[in-house]
mmCIF file of C-alpha atoms in Angstrom:
data_model
loop_
_atom_site.group_PDB
_atom_site.id
_atom_site.type_symbol
_atom_site.label_atom_id
_atom_site.label_comp_id
_atom_site.label_asym_id
_atom_site.label_seq_id
_atom_site.Cartn_x
_atom_site.Cartn_y
_atom_site.Cartn_z
ATOM 1 C CA MET A 1 123.402 74.447 -23.997
ATOM 2 C CA SER A 2 125.240 77.523 -25.016
ATOM 3 C CA ALA A 3 126.843 79.786 -22.497
ATOM 4 C CA GLN A 4 124.657 82.621 -21.225
ATOM 5 C CA PRO A 5 125.802 86.151 -20.958
ATOM 6 C CA ARG A 6 127.091 86.983 -17.520
ATOM 7 C CA GLY A 7 124.680 89.050 -15.349
ATOM 8 C CA TYR A 8 121.482 87.818 -17.015
ATOM 9 C CA SER A 9 118.999 85.102 -15.994
ATOM 10 C CA GLU A 10 116.984 82.859 -18.263
ATOM 11 C CA LEU A 11 113.506 83.842 -19.346
ATOM 12 C CA VAL A 12 111.291 80.843 -20.247
ATOM 13 C CA LEU A 13 108.040 81.484 -22.119
ATOM 14 C CA PRO A 14 105.100 79.107 -22.073
ATOM 15 C CA ALA A 15 104.298 76.977 -25.072
ATOM 16 C CA LEU A 16 102.166 78.588 -27.677
ATOM 17 C CA GLY A 17 98.555 77.626 -27.712
ATOM 18 C CA ALA A 18 98.411 76.413 -24.134
ATOM 19 C CA PRO A 19 95.710 78.361 -22.173
ATOM 20 C CA THR A 20 97.110 80.170 -19.227
ATOM 21 C CA PRO A 21 94.803 81.317 -16.439
ATOM 22 C CA VAL A 22 94.994 84.979 -15.722
ATOM 23 C CA SER A 23 94.891 86.168 -12.139
ATOM 24 C CA PRO A 24 94.600 89.709 -10.840
ATOM 25 C CA PRO A 25 97.872 91.511 -10.521
ATOM 26 C CA ARG A 26 99.439 91.694 -7.103
ATOM 27 C CA LEU A 27 101.625 94.249 -5.455
ATOM 28 C CA THR A 28 105.204 93.545 -4.599
ATOM 29 C CA ASP A 29 107.437 95.828 -2.698
ATOM 30 C CA ARG A 30 110.738 96.965 -3.989
ATOM 31 C CA ALA A 31 113.893 97.384 -2.038
ATOM 32 C CA ASP A 32 113.407 101.152 -1.995
ATOM 33 C CA GLY A 33 110.061 100.832 -0.236
ATOM 34 C CA SER A 34 107.839 101.467 -3.291
ATOM 35 C CA PHE A 35 105.379 98.995 -4.756
ATOM 36 C CA THR A 36 104.981 97.574 -8.281
ATOM 37 C CA SER A 37 102.196 95.592 -9.874
ATOM 38 C CA VAL A 38 103.109 92.148 -11.116
ATOM 39 C CA SER A 39 100.769 89.770 -12.854
ATOM 40 C CA PRO A 40 100.703 86.330 -11.217
ATOM 41 C CA ALA A 41 100.828 84.698 -14.648
ATOM 42 C CA LEU A 42 104.156 86.296 -15.341
ATOM 43 C CA SER A 43 105.533 86.072 -11.878
ATOM 44 C CA ARG A 44 105.957 82.325 -12.295
ATOM 45 C CA PHE A 45 108.577 82.857 -14.860
ATOM 46 C CA PRO A 46 112.050 84.081 -14.210
ATOM 47 C CA VAL A 47 112.664 87.561 -15.401
ATOM 48 C CA MET A 48 115.886 88.631 -16.964
ATOM 49 C CA ARG A 49 117.251 91.262 -14.666
ATOM 50 C CA ARG A 50 120.509 92.803 -13.958
ATOM 51 C CA ARG A 51 122.304 91.439 -10.992
ATOM 52 C CA SER A 52 123.073 93.898 -8.260
ATOM 53 C CA SER A 53 126.491 94.379 -7.000
ATOM 54 C CA PRO A 54 127.264 93.015 -3.511
ATOM 55 C CA THR A 55 127.588 96.550 -2.181
ATOM 56 C CA ALA A 56 124.142 97.571 -3.481
ATOM 57 C CA GLU A 57 122.517 94.419 -2.056
ATOM 58 C CA LYS A 58 124.053 95.134 1.325
ATOM 59 C CA ASP A 59 122.747 98.721 1.295
ATOM 60 C CA SER A 60 119.303 97.468 0.307
ATOM 61 C CA ASP A 61 119.241 94.951 3.162
ATOM 62 C CA THR A 62 120.234 97.632 5.635
ATOM 63 C CA GLU A 63 117.450 99.892 4.371
ATOM 64 C CA LEU A 64 114.879 97.125 4.690
ATOM 65 C CA LYS A 65 115.908 96.443 8.258
ATOM 66 C CA GLN A 66 115.633 100.107 9.183
ATOM 67 C CA ARG A 67 112.226 100.576 7.550
ATOM 68 C CA PRO A 68 109.463 99.668 10.019
ATOM 69 C CA ALA A 69 106.798 97.220 9.076
ATOM 70 C CA ALA A 70 103.451 98.468 7.827
ATOM 71 C CA GLY A 71 101.635 97.308 10.955
ATOM 72 C CA CYS A 72 103.980 99.252 13.228
ATOM 73 C CA GLN A 73 103.361 102.632 11.632
ATOM 74 C CA GLN A 74 100.249 103.348 13.791
ATOM 75 C CA GLY A 75 102.234 104.009 16.965
ATOM 76 C CA PRO A 76 103.859 107.257 15.857
ATOM 77 C CA VAL A 77 100.564 108.378 14.266
ATOM 78 C CA GLU A 78 98.646 107.928 17.512
ATOM 79 C CA GLY A 79 101.351 109.684 19.473
ATOM 80 C CA SER A 80 101.305 112.575 17.067
ATOM 81 C CA MET A 81 97.550 113.049 17.746
ATOM 82 C CA LYS A 82 98.078 113.879 21.451
ATOM 83 C CA PRO A 83 99.333 117.421 20.815
ATOM 84 C CA PHE A 84 96.280 118.006 18.638
ATOM 85 C CA ARG A 85 94.032 116.771 21.429
ATOM 86 C CA ARG A 86 95.778 119.066 23.901
ATOM 87 C CA LEU A 87 95.342 121.930 21.493
ATOM 88 C CA GLY A 88 91.624 121.098 21.288
ATOM 89 C CA VAL A 89 91.191 121.289 25.082
ATOM 90 C CA MET A 90 93.135 124.520 25.229
ATOM 91 C CA GLY A 91 90.985 125.924 22.471
ATOM 92 C CA ARG A 92 87.810 125.140 24.377
ATOM 93 C CA MET A 93 89.237 126.680 27.537
ATOM 94 C CA LYS A 94 90.128 129.822 25.627
ATOM 95 C CA ARG A 95 86.606 130.054 24.239
ATOM 96 C CA ILE A 96 85.121 129.668 27.740
ATOM 97 C CA MET A 97 87.447 132.334 29.104
ATOM 98 C CA MET A 98 86.481 134.685 26.277
ATOM 99 C CA VAL A 99 82.783 134.180 27.030
ATOM 100 C CA LEU A 100 83.305 134.837 30.747
ATOM 101 C CA LEU A 101 85.341 137.942 29.974
ATOM 102 C CA LEU A 102 82.600 139.176 27.650
ATOM 103 C CA VAL A 103 79.970 138.657 30.366
ATOM 104 C CA TYR A 104 82.180 140.358 32.965
ATOM 105 C CA ILE A 105 82.615 143.416 30.743
ATOM 106 C CA SER A 106 78.964 143.514 29.659
ATOM 107 C CA ILE A 107 77.366 143.518 33.136
ATOM 108 C CA PRO A 108 78.486 147.058 34.142
ATOM 109 C CA PHE A 109 77.205 148.491 30.872
ATOM 110 C CA ILE A 110 73.893 146.634 31.166
ATOM 111 C CA ILE A 111 73.365 147.946 34.699
ATOM 112 C CA LYS A 112 74.269 151.459 33.618
ATOM 113 C CA LEU A 113 71.825 151.331 30.699
ATOM 114 C CA PHE A 114 69.063 149.773 32.825
ATOM 115 C CA PRO A 115 69.305 151.205 36.380
ATOM 116 C CA SER A 116 66.146 149.384 37.443
ATOM 117 C CA ILE A 117 68.213 146.185 37.507
ATOM 118 C CA GLN A 118 70.381 147.700 40.217
ATOM 119 C CA ALA A 119 67.289 148.578 42.246
ATOM 120 C CA LYS A 120 66.165 144.956 42.126
ATOM 121 C CA LEU A 121 69.602 143.850 43.315
ATOM 122 C CA VAL A 122 69.377 146.224 46.284
ATOM 123 C CA PHE A 123 65.884 145.168 47.368
ATOM 124 C CA LEU A 124 65.931 141.501 46.246
ATOM 125 C CA ASN A 125 62.195 141.474 46.929
ATOM 126 C CA PHE A 126 61.736 138.814 44.234
ATOM 127 C CA VAL A 127 63.654 136.331 46.411
ATOM 128 C CA ARG A 128 60.919 134.955 48.658
ATOM 129 C CA ARG A 129 62.708 132.540 50.925
ATOM 130 C CA PRO A 130 61.578 130.261 52.390
ATOM 131 C CA TYR A 131 59.639 129.164 49.344
ATOM 132 C CA PHE A 132 56.136 127.746 49.261
ATOM 133 C CA ILE A 133 54.951 129.055 52.627
ATOM 134 C CA ASP A 134 51.493 130.428 53.248
ATOM 135 C CA LEU A 135 51.945 133.799 54.929
ATOM 136 C CA LYS A 136 48.287 133.704 55.935
ATOM 137 C CA ARG A 137 49.143 130.829 58.270
ATOM 138 C CA PRO A 138 51.932 131.897 60.672
ATOM 139 C CA LEU A 139 51.061 128.777 62.662
ATOM 140 C CA ASP A 140 52.903 126.771 59.966
ATOM 141 C CA GLN A 141 56.089 128.583 61.020
ATOM 142 C CA GLY A 142 55.663 127.668 64.668
ATOM 143 C CA LEU A 143 53.908 130.904 65.677
ATOM 144 C CA ASN A 144 50.755 129.635 67.351
ATOM 145 C CA HIS A 145 50.067 133.004 68.978
ATOM 146 C CA THR A 146 50.285 135.193 65.867
ATOM 147 C CA HIS A 147 47.533 136.827 63.840
ATOM 148 C CA ASN A 148 47.840 137.649 60.136
ATOM 149 C CA PHE A 149 45.964 140.619 58.693
ATOM 150 C CA TYR A 150 46.233 143.249 55.949
ATOM 151 C CA MET A 151 46.257 147.037 55.885
ATOM 152 C CA GLU A 152 46.162 149.674 53.140
ATOM 153 C CA PRO A 153 48.732 152.439 53.484
ATOM 154 C CA VAL A 154 47.682 153.545 49.999
ATOM 155 C CA MET A 155 44.228 153.102 48.524
ATOM 156 C CA GLY A 156 44.068 149.839 46.619
ATOM 157 C CA GLN A 157 47.443 148.522 47.856
ATOM 158 C CA LYS A 158 47.462 146.190 50.833
ATOM 159 C CA ILE A 159 50.409 145.028 52.902
ATOM 160 C CA GLY A 160 50.613 141.861 54.994
ATOM 161 C CA VAL A 161 51.119 142.182 58.762
ATOM 162 C CA TRP A 162 51.811 139.718 61.582
ATOM 163 C CA HIS A 163 51.019 140.477 65.221
ATOM 164 C CA THR A 164 52.643 138.142 67.752
ATOM 165 C CA VAL A 165 51.431 138.552 71.334
ATOM 166 C CA PRO A 166 53.674 137.879 74.369
ATOM 167 C CA ALA A 167 54.395 134.176 74.766
ATOM 168 C CA HIS A 168 52.504 133.789 78.035
ATOM 169 C CA MET A 169 49.289 134.760 76.158
ATOM 170 C CA TRP A 170 49.548 131.924 73.661
ATOM 171 C CA ARG A 171 46.897 129.799 75.352
ATOM 172 C CA ASP A 172 44.414 132.663 75.524
ATOM 173 C CA SER A 173 45.041 133.508 71.861
ATOM 174 C CA GLN A 174 43.918 130.140 70.518
ATOM 175 C CA GLY A 175 40.892 130.509 68.267
ATOM 176 C CA LYS A 176 40.681 134.288 68.749
ATOM 177 C CA ASP A 177 39.876 136.684 65.920
ATOM 178 C CA GLY A 178 41.505 139.942 64.879
ATOM 179 C CA ASP A 179 39.499 142.043 67.326
ATOM 180 C CA TRP A 180 40.900 140.136 70.278
ATOM 181 C CA PHE A 181 44.495 140.583 69.049
ATOM 182 C CA LYS A 182 43.869 144.292 68.478
ATOM 183 C CA SER A 183 42.498 144.707 71.981
ATOM 184 C CA MET A 184 45.708 143.244 73.406
ATOM 185 C CA PHE A 185 47.633 146.342 72.325
ATOM 186 C CA SER A 186 46.002 148.145 75.215
ATOM 187 C CA SER A 187 47.510 145.687 77.692
ATOM 188 C CA THR A 188 50.496 146.653 79.793
ATOM 189 C CA HIS A 189 53.104 145.111 77.490
ATOM 190 C CA PRO A 190 55.558 147.067 75.301
ATOM 191 C CA VAL A 191 55.396 146.762 71.508
ATOM 192 C CA ILE A 192 58.277 146.304 69.044
ATOM 193 C CA LEU A 193 57.782 147.283 65.406
ATOM 194 C CA TYR A 194 60.134 145.081 63.389
ATOM 195 C CA LEU A 195 61.536 146.289 60.033
ATOM 196 C CA HIS A 196 63.117 143.442 58.092
ATOM 197 C CA GLY A 197 65.918 143.666 55.544
ATOM 198 C CA ASN A 198 66.028 142.869 51.842
ATOM 199 C CA SER A 199 64.967 139.560 50.292
ATOM 200 C CA GLY A 200 62.624 137.074 51.881
ATOM 201 C CA THR A 201 59.405 137.900 53.695
ATOM 202 C CA ARG A 202 58.149 138.475 57.226
ATOM 203 C CA GLY A 203 58.125 134.664 57.450
ATOM 204 C CA GLY A 204 61.894 134.262 57.053
ATOM 205 C CA ASP A 205 63.327 131.693 59.450
ATOM 206 C CA HIS A 206 65.783 133.954 61.293
ATOM 207 C CA ARG A 207 63.050 136.593 61.612
ATOM 208 C CA VAL A 208 60.579 134.095 63.052
ATOM 209 C CA GLN A 209 63.190 132.973 65.577
ATOM 210 C CA LEU A 210 63.700 136.588 66.684
ATOM 211 C CA TYR A 211 59.934 137.071 67.091
ATOM 212 C CA LYS A 212 59.922 134.065 69.423
ATOM 213 C CA VAL A 213 62.776 135.472 71.518
ATOM 214 C CA LEU A 214 61.143 138.892 71.834
ATOM 215 C CA SER A 215 57.757 137.333 72.545
ATOM 216 C CA SER A 216 59.246 135.201 75.304
ATOM 217 C CA LEU A 217 60.548 138.409 76.908
ATOM 218 C CA GLY A 218 57.023 139.803 77.099
ATOM 219 C CA TYR A 219 56.908 142.041 73.992
ATOM 220 C CA HIS A 220 54.231 142.356 71.350
ATOM 221 C CA VAL A 221 55.965 141.999 67.986
ATOM 222 C CA VAL A 222 54.493 143.540 64.833
ATOM 223 C CA ALA A 223 56.216 142.646 61.548
ATOM 224 C CA PHE A 224 55.079 143.427 58.031
ATOM 225 C CA ASP A 225 56.165 143.155 54.409
ATOM 226 C CA TYR A 226 56.797 146.411 52.590
ATOM 227 C CA ARG A 227 55.074 147.065 49.308
ATOM 228 C CA GLY A 228 56.450 144.615 46.746
ATOM 229 C CA TRP A 229 57.571 142.013 49.338
ATOM 230 C CA GLY A 230 55.846 138.778 50.250
ATOM 231 C CA ASP A 231 52.092 138.947 49.657
ATOM 232 C CA SER A 232 51.998 142.755 49.776
ATOM 233 C CA ASP A 233 50.934 144.725 46.717
ATOM 234 C CA GLY A 234 52.827 147.424 44.874
ATOM 235 C CA TYR A 235 56.459 147.970 44.000
ATOM 236 C CA PRO A 236 59.445 148.647 46.279
ATOM 237 C CA SER A 237 61.177 151.972 46.720
ATOM 238 C CA GLU A 238 62.903 153.683 49.620
ATOM 239 C CA GLY A 239 60.094 156.210 49.934
ATOM 240 C CA ALA A 240 57.375 153.532 49.882
ATOM 241 C CA MET A 241 59.185 151.444 52.503
ATOM 242 C CA THR A 242 59.470 154.425 54.843
ATOM 243 C CA ASP A 243 55.836 155.419 54.228
ATOM 244 C CA ASP A 244 54.661 151.897 55.052
ATOM 245 C CA ALA A 245 56.655 151.888 58.288
ATOM 246 C CA LEU A 246 55.260 155.289 59.290
ATOM 247 C CA PHE A 247 51.716 154.130 58.518
ATOM 248 C CA ILE A 248 52.053 151.033 60.743
ATOM 249 C CA TYR A 249 53.703 153.075 63.503
ATOM 250 C CA ASP A 250 50.897 155.639 63.601
ATOM 251 C CA TRP A 251 48.288 152.883 63.577
ATOM 252 C CA LEU A 252 49.997 151.176 66.532
ATOM 253 C CA LYS A 253 50.083 154.408 68.517
ATOM 254 C CA GLN A 254 46.325 154.693 68.046
ATOM 255 C CA GLN A 255 45.763 151.167 69.362
ATOM 256 C CA MET A 256 48.105 151.427 72.352
ATOM 257 C CA GLY A 257 47.749 153.215 75.601
ATOM 258 C CA LYS A 258 49.580 156.515 75.802
ATOM 259 C CA SER A 259 51.883 155.315 78.562
ATOM 260 C CA LEU A 260 53.002 152.137 76.760
ATOM 261 C CA PRO A 261 56.420 152.190 75.089
ATOM 262 C CA LEU A 262 56.740 151.533 71.357
ATOM 263 C CA TYR A 263 60.196 150.517 70.116
ATOM 264 C CA ILE A 264 61.504 150.298 66.550
ATOM 265 C CA TRP A 265 63.810 147.435 65.559
ATOM 266 C CA GLY A 266 65.525 147.436 62.151
ATOM 267 C CA HIS A 267 67.726 144.753 60.681
ATOM 268 C CA SER A 268 70.172 145.175 57.772
ATOM 269 C CA LEU A 269 68.370 147.200 55.082
ATOM 270 C CA GLY A 270 65.644 147.710 57.674
ATOM 271 C CA THR A 271 68.087 149.831 59.694
ATOM 272 C CA GLY A 272 68.031 152.320 56.830
ATOM 273 C CA VAL A 273 64.235 152.290 56.917
ATOM 274 C CA GLY A 274 64.383 152.637 60.711
ATOM 275 C CA THR A 275 66.598 155.727 60.704
ATOM 276 C CA ASN A 276 64.429 157.264 57.964
ATOM 277 C CA LEU A 277 61.343 156.620 60.066
ATOM 278 C CA VAL A 278 62.814 157.910 63.323
ATOM 279 C CA LYS A 279 64.120 161.026 61.587
ATOM 280 C CA ARG A 280 60.573 161.806 60.424
ATOM 281 C CA LEU A 281 59.161 161.145 63.869
ATOM 282 C CA CYS A 282 61.755 163.353 65.537
ATOM 283 C CA ASP A 283 61.236 166.104 62.978
ATOM 284 C CA ARG A 284 57.531 166.201 63.822
ATOM 285 C CA GLY A 285 58.240 166.117 67.546
ATOM 286 C CA SER A 286 57.100 162.572 68.393
ATOM 287 C CA PRO A 287 60.205 160.351 68.666
ATOM 288 C CA PRO A 288 59.829 156.671 69.514
ATOM 289 C CA ASP A 289 60.813 155.305 72.892
ATOM 290 C CA ALA A 290 63.963 153.672 71.463
ATOM 291 C CA LEU A 291 65.606 152.533 68.230
ATOM 292 C CA VAL A 292 67.422 149.201 67.880
ATOM 293 C CA LEU A 293 69.738 148.797 64.867
ATOM 294 C CA GLU A 294 70.855 145.235 64.124
ATOM 295 C CA SER A 295 73.698 144.909 61.584
ATOM 296 C CA PRO A 296 73.463 148.529 60.399
ATOM 297 C CA PHE A 297 75.386 150.363 57.688
ATOM 298 C CA THR A 298 76.279 153.996 57.119
ATOM 299 C CA ASN A 299 74.640 154.547 53.733
ATOM 300 C CA ILE A 300 73.710 152.417 50.763
ATOM 301 C CA ARG A 301 76.680 153.510 48.638
ATOM 302 C CA GLU A 302 79.228 152.374 51.205
ATOM 303 C CA GLU A 303 77.276 149.195 51.840
ATOM 304 C CA ALA A 304 77.150 148.394 48.103
ATOM 305 C CA LYS A 305 80.887 148.992 47.815
ATOM 306 C CA SER A 306 81.561 146.633 50.743
ATOM 307 C CA HIS A 307 79.058 143.940 49.764
ATOM 308 C CA PRO A 308 80.515 140.546 48.746
ATOM 309 C CA PHE A 309 78.702 140.717 45.388
ATOM 310 C CA SER A 310 80.723 143.779 44.407
ATOM 311 C CA MET A 311 84.064 142.138 45.138
ATOM 312 C CA VAL A 312 84.739 141.209 41.501
ATOM 313 C CA TYR A 313 84.133 144.800 40.349
ATOM 314 C CA ARG A 314 85.321 146.812 43.340
ATOM 315 C CA PHE A 315 88.657 147.750 41.763
ATOM 316 C CA LEU A 316 87.287 148.230 38.263
ATOM 317 C CA PRO A 317 87.904 151.755 36.942
ATOM 318 C CA GLY A 318 84.583 153.576 36.966
ATOM 319 C CA PHE A 319 83.026 151.332 39.628
ATOM 320 C CA ASP A 320 81.204 154.282 41.233
ATOM 321 C CA TRP A 321 79.922 155.510 37.884
ATOM 322 C CA PHE A 322 78.713 152.094 36.736
ATOM 323 C CA PHE A 323 77.193 150.755 39.954
ATOM 324 C CA LEU A 324 76.865 153.325 42.732
ATOM 325 C CA ASP A 325 75.515 156.113 40.540
ATOM 326 C CA SER A 326 72.964 153.633 39.204
ATOM 327 C CA ILE A 327 71.708 153.140 42.762
ATOM 328 C CA SER A 328 71.406 156.888 43.268
ATOM 329 C CA ALA A 329 69.544 157.147 39.954
ATOM 330 C CA ASN A 330 66.782 155.054 41.573
ATOM 331 C CA ASN A 331 66.537 157.481 44.513
ATOM 332 C CA ILE A 332 67.955 154.846 46.877
ATOM 333 C CA CYS A 333 70.137 156.445 49.559
ATOM 334 C CA PHE A 334 69.354 155.133 53.077
ATOM 335 C CA THR A 335 71.705 157.688 54.607
ATOM 336 C CA SER A 336 71.740 156.494 58.206
ATOM 337 C CA ASP A 337 74.958 158.413 58.863
ATOM 338 C CA GLU A 338 73.049 161.635 58.131
ATOM 339 C CA ASN A 339 69.813 160.580 59.808
ATOM 340 C CA VAL A 340 71.462 160.016 63.175
ATOM 341 C CA ASN A 341 72.090 163.757 63.354
ATOM 342 C CA HIS A 342 68.312 164.218 63.652
ATOM 343 C CA ILE A 343 67.567 161.397 66.107
ATOM 344 C CA SER A 344 66.639 162.259 69.676
ATOM 345 C CA CYS A 345 65.870 158.912 71.314
ATOM 346 C CA PRO A 346 67.880 156.070 72.864
ATOM 347 C CA VAL A 347 69.758 154.002 70.265
ATOM 348 C CA LEU A 348 71.075 150.443 70.613
ATOM 349 C CA ILE A 349 73.408 149.034 67.938
ATOM 350 C CA LEU A 350 73.991 145.278 67.651
ATOM 351 C CA HIS A 351 76.629 143.949 65.259
ATOM 352 C CA ALA A 352 78.568 140.707 64.816
ATOM 353 C CA GLU A 353 82.256 141.043 64.038
ATOM 354 C CA ASP A 354 82.074 138.256 61.432
ATOM 355 C CA ASP A 355 79.181 139.784 59.477
ATOM 356 C CA PRO A 356 79.963 139.023 55.793
ATOM 357 C CA VAL A 357 77.109 141.093 54.317
ATOM 358 C CA VAL A 358 77.402 144.358 56.248
ATOM 359 C CA PRO A 359 81.041 144.572 57.373
ATOM 360 C CA PHE A 360 81.542 145.280 61.038
ATOM 361 C CA HIS A 361 83.411 148.514 60.381
ATOM 362 C CA LEU A 362 80.260 150.057 58.845
ATOM 363 C CA GLY A 363 78.266 149.472 62.021
ATOM 364 C CA LYS A 364 81.151 150.676 64.125
ATOM 365 C CA LYS A 365 81.452 153.718 61.907
ATOM 366 C CA VAL A 366 77.796 154.562 62.491
ATOM 367 C CA GLN A 367 78.510 154.569 66.189
ATOM 368 C CA VAL A 368 81.884 156.262 66.309
ATOM 369 C CA PHE A 369 81.483 158.961 63.682
ATOM 370 C CA GLY A 370 77.715 159.361 63.885
ATOM 371 C CA LEU A 371 75.913 158.784 67.147
ATOM 372 C CA TYR A 372 78.787 159.233 69.590
ATOM 373 C CA HIS A 373 79.986 162.350 67.844
ATOM 374 C CA LEU A 374 76.439 163.680 67.802
ATOM 375 C CA ALA A 375 75.890 162.774 71.452
ATOM 376 C CA SER A 376 78.890 164.831 72.501
ATOM 377 C CA GLN A 377 77.859 167.906 70.521
ATOM 378 C CA SER A 378 74.087 167.870 70.072
ATOM 379 C CA LYS A 379 71.681 168.964 72.782
ATOM 380 C CA SER A 380 68.927 166.817 71.268
ATOM 381 C CA LEU A 381 70.686 163.622 72.414
ATOM 382 C CA SER A 382 71.655 164.865 75.842
ATOM 383 C CA GLY A 383 70.248 162.455 78.386
ATOM 384 C CA HIS A 384 69.565 159.707 75.799
ATOM 385 C CA LYS A 385 71.406 156.424 76.020
ATOM 386 C CA VAL A 386 73.484 155.313 73.050
ATOM 387 C CA GLN A 387 75.019 151.840 73.254
ATOM 388 C CA PHE A 388 77.057 149.680 70.885
ATOM 389 C CA VAL A 389 77.231 145.914 71.485
ATOM 390 C CA SER A 390 79.557 143.745 69.404
ATOM 391 C CA PHE A 391 79.561 139.959 69.177
ATOM 392 C CA PRO A 392 82.915 138.182 68.679
ATOM 393 C CA SER A 393 83.606 136.213 65.512
ATOM 394 C CA SER A 394 84.034 133.056 67.571
ATOM 395 C CA LEU A 395 80.260 133.014 68.167
ATOM 396 C CA ALA A 396 79.610 132.793 64.390
ATOM 397 C CA TYR A 397 76.457 134.945 64.497
ATOM 398 C CA LYS A 398 77.365 136.500 61.137
ATOM 399 C CA HIS A 399 74.643 138.659 59.580
ATOM 400 C CA LYS A 400 71.388 137.306 60.942
ATOM 401 C CA PHE A 401 71.905 135.025 63.915
ATOM 402 C CA ILE A 402 72.338 137.478 66.789
ATOM 403 C CA TYR A 403 69.014 136.185 68.155
ATOM 404 C CA ARG A 404 70.947 133.067 69.230
ATOM 405 C CA SER A 405 72.953 135.006 71.779
ATOM 406 C CA PRO A 406 72.086 133.965 75.349
ATOM 407 C CA GLU A 407 73.089 137.496 76.391
ATOM 408 C CA LEU A 408 70.492 139.182 74.174
ATOM 409 C CA PRO A 409 67.669 139.107 76.791
ATOM 410 C CA ASN A 410 69.927 140.747 79.359
ATOM 411 C CA ILE A 411 71.097 143.336 76.843
ATOM 412 C CA LEU A 412 67.517 144.259 76.012
ATOM 413 C CA ARG A 413 66.427 144.340 79.653
ATOM 414 C CA ASP A 414 69.292 146.640 80.536
ATOM 415 C CA PHE A 415 68.679 148.931 77.601
ATOM 416 C CA LEU A 416 64.902 148.884 77.159
ATOM 417 C CA GLY A 417 63.934 148.092 80.707
ATOM 418 C CA ALA A 418 62.292 144.983 82.137
ATOM 419 C CA ALA A 419 59.885 143.254 79.791
ATOM 420 C CA HIS A 420 57.403 142.442 82.550
ATOM 421 C CA PRO A 421 54.018 144.263 82.484
ATOM 422 C CA VAL A 422 54.470 148.013 82.588
ATOM 423 C CA THR A 423 52.656 149.746 85.395
ATOM 424 C CA ALA A 424 50.831 153.000 84.756
#
């Protein structure tokens, strides 16, 4: 055998004519990390190639060691996806924040363009809590000595009324009709006309509990739903609410004896109705025997500005223009701070210090800057008692639970007089 050139290997070819099976080519990796296709038929034979220098082979081995295997390349790929996932979450959060910001900005403009929405938010007459009660059956609410009936302050529009007799008459009232209940107004027991606040009906739980307390003290209690509330017909407005209250008041005076006292009790928004009503009565020279204001406010603009619902917009530039002027555009004022200048009857104010709906300072302001100031300067209030009773925050009476106070009966007896039968 002759000597072969240095640096070359022998290439042996198969014998001619011998069939050689052909297999699909396969991939082989090079030292530089790339791949080349080699036919299996030819891979069995040595290929003449140039020998690498020792230095090049060493560099190639080092490169192969540093290059990760194909199966290990998924780790860095998965890790690199985490920032993209974080970016996806942040993107969704940004979209949600943009939607909320759009809604926040849109609401003031919607209310300004459609002021009737603001009127609905003031009255909340569409919220009829508790739900699914039959107002024709006060017995279902635990009032077994209450009669339900309807009256028409305006032709074709009826309003629902409840008359609860004094608690000691409950046994006599069983099975009696409306005529019997009406005849009881001529008994020697005082009558309280109750004016409820916004939302709910005359069958609201806290209202029913107050009826029971007043009834146990010997009072007749007459409560009704304004037009647009409960099962009453019509639509709400400040004028309609005051007209309904005046209609019921005049009707009660016709049923009662002339010597029997008739008191007016307003709660929350009902205090605005109450001062409207008493102002009218005093202007015509027939004031009621007393006015009780539970959780009152000065006027609807200040109440709306202090209401928890307005907290997110209170410091928005143009808040008055967007929201408060929209209330005025619906002829909703309830200016109790002005009405008290025309009142000439005893006034009792009840307010809890932890009231979250009508802040305590509004009720206090009614007393300090309205009634007390008027009492010291106006001759019309000379000789009339004006009293403010606050309930500490520790009692947790909030906006509508003053009826729970064990001191309430004594407060009423001291202010209104004993609730026992009134002698002629």
